[in-house]
């Protein structure tokens, strides 16, 4: 008698969910990251004085590229691309300052030329970068993730209260109450609900918020009718790409910082999903970020990284299937190709998105703190390393004009809380924990 065949159970990351659940959970991922994703083209376009029509083109391209890279990260492409984890890709805030400086100095063709160069650079160094993963222990990645979350809380608060303190409507009590009610609902669902309902807590909070906001007169779908059914910017919309040396170097530095940020997020998701990552897995994930540079430079989009708020969503919902994120990628591609769908999502008021985002951003910080629990602080200088890195990293958040008198090249690095934190915690970890030297 032959022995029965034992079929190994799939890891939760690789389990396929029913179509209905995939669609709903994928939409939840999109709603959580949408505001942060489109904020980058809105900020860059506003800072560089681009017209509304051109900014709309950038938004569509941004969503399209984010969707493609999200699908690549979750499904993978053979042995060359994609970490195969529930990783949602989106436009990184790390590139904001460099893009604005490059665009103001050299013009938009240089912005996208430097992205193309950074994409090639990223693909070339993805494998070597993954080989030095031992230089990114929980001390480094935990500190970086903590600051990513803390730095994003400012964006969440801005969505709720507004960004102009001189505006009479800033901090409107009804807006604050709306956001607070969404947060409270998310908390209550997590406390008292069970099963699948818990995984939809954020989506339920958003739907509740939209209904209440509509009753308050805050929802305006008028732009949906004017939007087209299909549209994607033609390649090299701003003309042939240009490659000024300073711009290329700056964007390649940004790519290095993106790699540290993405590595931290990939390790965090791997920890949350109990999935062991190899150096090759990380290399494939980083290479996908590099490909985002090629797509961004071609289709007038932006460099992508693993979105930290979606790492927080994995923690909150406990849904580990990577195919949920694939569904989110498909939705993002559709939003990028069908402007009408994008306008529907864009019509969700800031206080509604901000209420849910605040929970996600703070959850990212909590994930970072959880990683830091694995660090040995007794009899080491690790507490000092964390303190200095977080202190210096938060300066651009609490005092945006702090480095205003520095040269532009230094502002590119120091003006970003994430970049500053990455550089400092990495160098201090090398100094105290890797360089061999003797104290007399």
Coordinates of C-alpha atoms in Angstrom, one line a residue:
X1 CA 0.0 0.0 0.0
X2 CA 1.4 3.4 -1.0
X3 CA 1.7 6.0 1.7
X4 CA -0.6 9.0 1.3
X5 CA 0.8 12.1 -0.4
X6 CA 1.3 15.0 2.0
X7 CA 0.6 18.3 0.5
X8 CA 2.5 21.1 2.2
X9 CA 0.3 23.9 3.4
X10 CA 1.0 27.2 1.7
X11 CA 2.5 30.0 3.7
X12 CA -0.2 32.7 4.5
X13 CA 1.7 35.1 2.3
X14 CA 1.2 32.8 -0.7
X15 CA -2.5 31.9 0.0
X16 CA -5.0 33.0 -2.6
X17 CA -8.2 34.5 -1.1
X18 CA -11.7 34.5 -2.7
X19 CA -12.1 37.2 -5.4
X20 CA -14.6 39.3 -3.3
X21 CA -12.2 39.5 -0.4
X22 CA -9.2 40.3 -2.6
X23 CA -11.1 43.2 -4.2
X24 CA -12.3 44.7 -0.9
X25 CA -9.0 44.3 0.9
X26 CA -7.1 45.6 -2.1
X27 CA -9.4 48.6 -2.3
X28 CA -8.6 49.2 1.4
X29 CA -4.9 49.3 0.7
X30 CA -5.5 51.8 -2.1
X31 CA -7.6 54.1 0.1
X32 CA -4.9 54.1 2.8
X33 CA -2.1 55.0 0.5
X34 CA -3.9 57.2 -2.1
X35 CA -3.5 60.5 -0.3
X36 CA 0.2 60.0 0.3
X37 CA 0.8 58.8 -3.2
X38 CA -0.9 61.7 -5.0
X39 CA 0.5 64.3 -2.5
X40 CA 3.9 64.0 -4.2
X41 CA 2.8 65.2 -7.7
X42 CA 0.6 67.8 -6.1
X43 CA 3.4 69.3 -4.0
X44 CA 6.0 69.1 -6.8
X45 CA 3.6 70.6 -9.4
X46 CA 2.6 73.4 -7.1
X47 CA 6.2 74.2 -6.1
X48 CA 7.3 74.3 -9.8
X49 CA 4.3 76.3 -11.0
X50 CA 2.9 73.7 -13.3
X51 CA -0.6 74.1 -14.6
X52 CA -3.6 72.1 -13.2
X53 CA -3.9 70.1 -16.4
X54 CA -0.2 69.1 -16.2
X55 CA -0.4 68.2 -12.5
X56 CA -3.4 66.0 -13.4
X57 CA -1.2 64.2 -15.9
X58 CA 1.4 63.6 -13.3
X59 CA -1.1 62.2 -10.9
X60 CA -2.4 59.7 -13.4
X61 CA 1.1 58.7 -14.3
X62 CA 2.0 58.4 -10.6
X63 CA -0.9 56.0 -9.9
X64 CA -0.2 53.9 -13.0
X65 CA 3.5 53.4 -12.2
X66 CA 2.8 52.7 -8.5
X67 CA 0.3 50.1 -9.6
X68 CA 2.7 48.4 -12.0
X69 CA 5.5 48.3 -9.4
X70 CA 3.0 47.1 -6.7
X71 CA 2.0 44.1 -9.0
X72 CA 5.7 43.4 -9.7
X73 CA 6.6 43.5 -5.9
X74 CA 3.7 41.1 -5.0
X75 CA 3.7 38.7 -7.9
X76 CA 7.4 38.8 -8.9
X77 CA 8.9 38.5 -12.3
X78 CA 10.9 35.3 -12.5
X79 CA 14.2 35.5 -10.5
X80 CA 14.9 39.1 -11.3
X81 CA 12.2 41.4 -9.9
X82 CA 9.8 41.5 -6.9
X83 CA 10.1 40.6 -3.2
X84 CA 6.8 38.6 -3.3
X85 CA 5.5 40.1 -0.1
X86 CA 2.4 42.2 0.5
X87 CA 4.3 45.4 -0.4
X88 CA 2.5 48.4 -1.8
X89 CA 4.7 50.8 -3.8
X90 CA 4.1 54.5 -4.0
X91 CA 5.8 57.8 -4.8
X92 CA 8.4 58.5 -2.1
X93 CA 8.6 61.7 -0.2
X94 CA 12.4 61.4 -0.1
X95 CA 12.6 62.7 -3.6
X96 CA 10.5 65.8 -3.1
X97 CA 13.2 68.3 -2.2
X98 CA 15.7 67.1 -4.9
X99 CA 13.0 67.2 -7.6
X100 CA 11.9 70.7 -6.7
X101 CA 15.5 71.9 -6.6
X102 CA 16.4 70.2 -9.9
X103 CA 13.2 71.3 -11.6
X104 CA 13.8 74.9 -10.5
X105 CA 17.4 74.9 -11.6
X106 CA 17.5 72.8 -14.8
X107 CA 13.8 72.2 -15.8
X108 CA 11.6 69.2 -15.9
X109 CA 13.6 67.3 -18.6
X110 CA 16.5 67.2 -16.1
X111 CA 14.1 65.9 -13.4
X112 CA 13.1 62.9 -15.5
X113 CA 16.6 62.4 -17.0
X114 CA 18.1 62.2 -13.5
X115 CA 15.3 59.6 -12.6
X116 CA 16.2 57.5 -15.6
X117 CA 19.9 57.6 -14.5
X118 CA 18.9 56.8 -10.9
X119 CA 16.8 53.9 -12.2
X120 CA 19.7 52.3 -14.1
X121 CA 22.0 53.0 -11.1
X122 CA 19.4 51.3 -8.7
X123 CA 19.1 48.2 -10.9
X124 CA 22.9 47.8 -11.1
X125 CA 23.5 48.1 -7.3
X126 CA 20.4 46.2 -6.1
X127 CA 22.4 42.9 -5.8
X128 CA 25.5 44.4 -4.2
X129 CA 23.3 46.4 -1.8
X130 CA 21.4 43.3 -0.7
X131 CA 24.8 41.7 0.3
X132 CA 25.4 44.3 3.0
X133 CA 22.1 43.7 4.7
X134 CA 24.1 42.8 7.9
X135 CA 24.9 46.5 8.2
X136 CA 21.1 47.2 8.6
X137 CA 20.3 45.4 11.9
X138 CA 17.1 46.2 13.9
X139 CA 18.9 49.2 15.4
X140 CA 19.1 50.8 11.9
X141 CA 15.9 49.6 10.4
X142 CA 13.8 50.1 13.6
X143 CA 15.1 53.7 13.9
X144 CA 14.4 54.5 10.2
X145 CA 10.8 53.0 10.4
X146 CA 10.1 54.9 13.6
X147 CA 11.1 58.2 12.0
X148 CA 9.2 57.4 8.8
X149 CA 6.0 57.1 10.8
X150 CA 6.7 60.1 13.0
X151 CA 7.5 62.3 9.9
X152 CA 4.3 61.2 8.2
X153 CA 2.1 62.2 11.2
X154 CA 2.5 65.8 10.1
X155 CA 1.0 65.0 6.7
X156 CA -1.9 63.2 8.4
X157 CA -2.6 66.2 10.7
X158 CA -2.4 68.5 7.6
X159 CA -5.1 66.4 5.9
X160 CA -7.4 66.8 8.9
X161 CA -6.8 70.4 9.9
X162 CA -5.4 72.0 6.8
X163 CA -1.9 73.1 5.9
X164 CA -2.3 76.9 6.2
X165 CA -2.5 78.1 9.8
X166 CA -3.6 81.6 8.6
X167 CA -6.7 80.1 6.9
X168 CA -9.8 80.9 8.9
X169 CA -11.0 77.3 8.3
X170 CA -7.8 75.8 9.7
X171 CA -8.5 73.4 12.5
X172 CA -12.2 73.5 12.0
X173 CA -13.8 71.7 15.0
X174 CA -16.2 69.8 12.8
X175 CA -13.3 68.4 10.7
X176 CA -11.4 67.4 13.8
X177 CA -14.5 65.7 15.2
X178 CA -15.1 63.8 11.9
X179 CA -11.5 62.5 12.0
X180 CA -11.8 61.6 15.7
X181 CA -15.0 59.7 15.0
X182 CA -13.3 57.6 12.3
X183 CA -10.4 56.8 14.6
X184 CA -12.7 55.9 17.4
X185 CA -14.7 53.6 15.0
X186 CA -11.5 51.8 13.9
X187 CA -10.5 51.3 17.6
X188 CA -14.0 49.9 18.5
X189 CA -14.0 47.5 15.6
X190 CA -10.6 46.2 16.5
X191 CA -11.7 45.8 20.1
X192 CA -15.1 44.2 19.8
X193 CA -15.4 42.8 16.2
X194 CA -14.2 39.3 15.1
X195 CA -12.9 37.6 12.0
X196 CA -13.0 39.3 8.6
X197 CA -14.7 42.4 10.0
X198 CA -11.6 43.3 11.9
X199 CA -9.5 43.2 8.6
X200 CA -12.0 45.8 7.2
X201 CA -11.8 48.2 10.1
X202 CA -10.0 51.0 8.1
X203 CA -12.2 50.6 5.1
X204 CA -15.3 50.7 7.3
X205 CA -14.0 53.8 9.0
X206 CA -13.4 55.5 5.6
X207 CA -16.9 54.6 4.3
X208 CA -18.4 55.9 7.5
X209 CA -16.4 59.1 7.2
X210 CA -17.5 59.6 3.6
X211 CA -21.2 59.2 4.5
X212 CA -20.9 61.7 7.4
X213 CA -18.8 64.1 5.3
X214 CA -21.5 64.0 2.6
X215 CA -24.1 64.9 5.2
X216 CA -21.8 67.8 6.2
X217 CA -21.5 69.0 2.6
X218 CA -17.8 68.2 2.3
X219 CA -18.0 65.7 -0.6
X220 CA -17.9 67.1 -4.1
X221 CA -18.1 64.7 -7.1
X222 CA -18.5 67.5 -9.7
X223 CA -15.0 66.9 -11.1
X224 CA -15.9 63.3 -11.9
X225 CA -18.1 64.2 -14.8
X226 CA -15.5 66.3 -16.5
X227 CA -12.7 63.7 -16.2
X228 CA -12.0 61.5 -19.2
X229 CA -12.6 57.7 -19.4
X230 CA -9.1 56.9 -20.5
X231 CA -5.8 58.8 -20.4
X232 CA -2.1 58.3 -19.8
X233 CA 0.6 60.9 -20.5
X234 CA 2.6 60.2 -23.5
X235 CA 6.3 59.2 -22.9
X236 CA 8.7 62.1 -22.3
X237 CA 5.8 64.6 -22.1
X238 CA 8.3 67.4 -21.2
X239 CA 10.7 66.7 -24.0
X240 CA 13.9 64.7 -24.4
X241 CA 15.4 63.9 -21.0
X242 CA 18.5 65.8 -19.9
X243 CA 21.3 64.6 -17.6
X244 CA 23.1 67.4 -15.7
X245 CA 25.8 65.8 -13.5
X246 CA 24.6 67.5 -10.3
X247 CA 21.0 66.4 -10.8
X248 CA 22.0 62.8 -11.6
X249 CA 24.3 62.5 -8.5
X250 CA 21.5 64.0 -6.3
X251 CA 18.9 61.5 -7.6
X252 CA 21.3 58.6 -7.3
X253 CA 21.8 59.6 -3.6
X254 CA 18.0 59.6 -3.3
X255 CA 17.9 56.1 -4.7
X256 CA 20.3 54.9 -2.0
X257 CA 18.1 56.3 0.6
X258 CA 15.0 54.7 -1.0
X259 CA 16.9 51.4 -0.8
X260 CA 17.4 51.8 2.9
X261 CA 13.8 52.8 3.4
X262 CA 12.5 49.9 1.3
X263 CA 14.8 47.4 3.0
X264 CA 13.5 48.5 6.4
X265 CA 9.9 48.1 5.2
X266 CA 10.5 44.8 3.6
X267 CA 12.1 43.4 6.7
X268 CA 9.2 44.8 8.8
X269 CA 6.6 43.1 6.5
X270 CA 8.6 39.9 6.6
X271 CA 8.6 40.0 10.4
X272 CA 4.8 40.8 10.5
X273 CA 4.1 37.9 8.1
X274 CA 6.6 35.4 9.6
X275 CA 8.3 35.1 6.2
X276 CA 12.0 34.6 6.1
X277 CA 13.8 36.9 3.6
X278 CA 17.0 36.0 1.8
X279 CA 19.5 38.4 0.3
X280 CA 18.1 37.5 -3.2
X281 CA 14.6 38.3 -2.1
X282 CA 15.7 41.8 -1.0
X283 CA 17.7 42.3 -4.2
X284 CA 14.6 41.5 -6.3
X285 CA 12.6 44.0 -4.2
X286 CA 15.2 46.7 -4.6
X287 CA 15.5 46.1 -8.3
X288 CA 11.8 46.7 -8.7
X289 CA 12.3 50.1 -7.0
X290 CA 15.1 50.7 -9.6
X291 CA 12.6 49.8 -12.4
X292 CA 10.3 52.5 -11.0
X293 CA 13.0 55.0 -11.9
X294 CA 13.0 53.8 -15.6
X295 CA 9.2 53.9 -15.7
X296 CA 9.0 57.2 -13.9
X297 CA 11.5 58.9 -16.2
X298 CA 9.7 57.6 -19.2
X299 CA 6.1 58.3 -18.2
X300 CA 6.5 61.5 -16.2
X301 CA 6.0 59.8 -12.8
X302 CA 8.0 59.5 -9.6
X303 CA 10.4 57.2 -7.8
X304 CA 8.6 54.5 -5.8
X305 CA 9.3 52.9 -2.5
X306 CA 7.5 50.5 -0.2
X307 CA 4.7 52.5 1.4
X308 CA 5.1 52.6 5.2
X309 CA 1.4 53.2 5.9
X310 CA 0.5 49.9 4.1
X311 CA 3.0 48.2 6.4
X312 CA 0.9 49.6 9.2
X313 CA -2.2 48.2 7.5
X314 CA -0.8 44.7 7.4
X315 CA -0.2 45.0 11.1
X316 CA -3.7 46.3 11.8
X317 CA -5.6 43.9 9.6
X318 CA -3.4 40.8 10.0
X319 CA -4.1 39.9 6.4
X320 CA -0.8 38.5 5.0
X321 CA -1.7 37.4 1.5
X322 CA 0.4 39.1 -1.1
X323 CA -2.4 38.6 -3.7
X324 CA -4.4 41.3 -1.8
X325 CA -1.7 43.7 -2.7
X326 CA -1.8 42.5 -6.3
X327 CA -5.4 43.4 -6.3
X328 CA -4.5 46.9 -5.0
X329 CA -1.9 47.2 -7.8
X330 CA -4.6 46.4 -10.4
X331 CA -6.9 49.0 -8.9
X332 CA -4.0 51.6 -9.0
X333 CA -3.3 50.8 -12.7
X334 CA -7.0 51.4 -13.4
X335 CA -7.0 54.6 -11.5
X336 CA -4.0 55.7 -13.5
X337 CA -5.6 54.8 -16.8
X338 CA -9.2 55.9 -16.0
X339 CA -9.2 59.5 -14.7
X340 CA -12.9 59.2 -13.7
X341 CA -12.1 56.5 -11.1
X342 CA -9.2 58.6 -9.8
X343 CA -11.5 61.6 -9.4
X344 CA -13.9 59.5 -7.3
X345 CA -11.2 58.6 -4.9
X346 CA -9.8 62.1 -5.0
X347 CA -13.2 63.5 -3.9
X348 CA -12.9 61.8 -0.5
X349 CA -12.3 64.8 1.9
X350 CA -9.0 65.4 3.7
X351 CA -10.4 64.9 7.2
X352 CA -11.7 61.4 6.2
X353 CA -8.4 60.3 4.7
X354 CA -6.5 62.0 7.4
X355 CA -8.3 60.2 10.2
X356 CA -7.5 56.8 8.8
X357 CA -4.0 57.9 7.8
X358 CA -3.2 59.1 11.3
X359 CA -3.8 55.6 12.6
X360 CA -1.7 54.0 9.9
X361 CA 1.2 56.5 10.3
X362 CA 1.3 56.0 14.0
X363 CA 1.2 52.3 13.5
X364 CA 4.3 52.6 11.3
X365 CA 6.0 54.2 14.3
X366 CA 4.8 51.4 16.5
X367 CA 6.2 48.9 14.1
X368 CA 9.6 50.7 14.3
X369 CA 9.5 50.7 18.1
X370 CA 8.6 46.9 18.0
X371 CA 11.8 46.4 15.9
X372 CA 13.9 48.4 18.4
X373 CA 12.7 46.0 21.2
X374 CA 15.1 43.5 19.6
X375 CA 18.1 45.8 20.2
X376 CA 20.5 45.3 23.1
X377 CA 20.7 48.6 24.9
X378 CA 22.5 47.4 28.0
X379 CA 26.2 48.1 28.1
X380 CA 26.2 49.5 24.6
X381 CA 25.9 52.9 22.9
X382 CA 22.8 51.9 21.0
X383 CA 20.5 54.2 23.0
X384 CA 22.8 57.2 22.1
X385 CA 22.7 56.1 18.4
X386 CA 18.9 56.0 18.4
X387 CA 18.6 59.3 20.3
X388 CA 20.9 61.2 18.0
X389 CA 19.4 59.8 14.8
X390 CA 15.8 60.5 15.8
X391 CA 16.7 63.9 17.2
X392 CA 18.5 65.0 14.1
X393 CA 15.9 63.3 11.8
X394 CA 12.9 65.1 13.3
X395 CA 14.5 68.6 12.9
X396 CA 13.2 69.1 9.3
X397 CA 9.7 68.0 10.4
X398 CA 9.4 70.4 13.4
X399 CA 11.4 73.2 11.8
X400 CA 11.1 73.0 8.0
X401 CA 13.3 76.2 7.4
X402 CA 16.1 75.0 9.7
X403 CA 18.6 74.4 6.9
X404 CA 17.3 77.2 4.6
X405 CA 20.7 78.9 4.6
X406 CA 22.6 75.8 3.6
X407 CA 23.8 75.2 0.0
X408 CA 21.2 73.5 -2.2
X409 CA 23.3 70.3 -2.3
X410 CA 23.2 70.0 1.5
X411 CA 19.6 70.9 1.7
X412 CA 18.8 67.9 -0.6
X413 CA 20.2 65.6 2.1
X414 CA 19.5 67.4 5.4
X415 CA 16.1 68.8 4.4
X416 CA 14.5 65.2 4.5
X417 CA 13.9 63.7 7.9
X418 CA 14.2 60.2 6.4
X419 CA 17.4 60.9 4.6
X420 CA 19.0 62.5 7.6
X421 CA 18.0 59.6 9.9
X422 CA 19.3 57.0 7.4
X423 CA 22.7 58.7 7.1
X424 CA 23.2 59.3 10.8
X425 CA 22.0 55.9 12.2
X426 CA 23.9 54.0 9.5
X427 CA 27.2 55.9 10.2
X428 CA 26.8 55.8 14.0
X429 CA 26.1 52.1 13.8
X430 CA 29.3 51.6 11.8
X431 CA 31.3 53.8 14.2
X432 CA 30.2 52.1 17.4
X433 CA 29.4 48.5 16.4
X434 CA 31.5 47.6 13.4
X435 CA 34.7 49.6 13.4
X436 CA 37.3 47.8 15.5
X437 CA 39.2 50.2 17.8
X438 CA 40.4 50.3 21.3
X439 CA 39.6 52.7 24.1
X440 CA 42.6 53.6 26.3

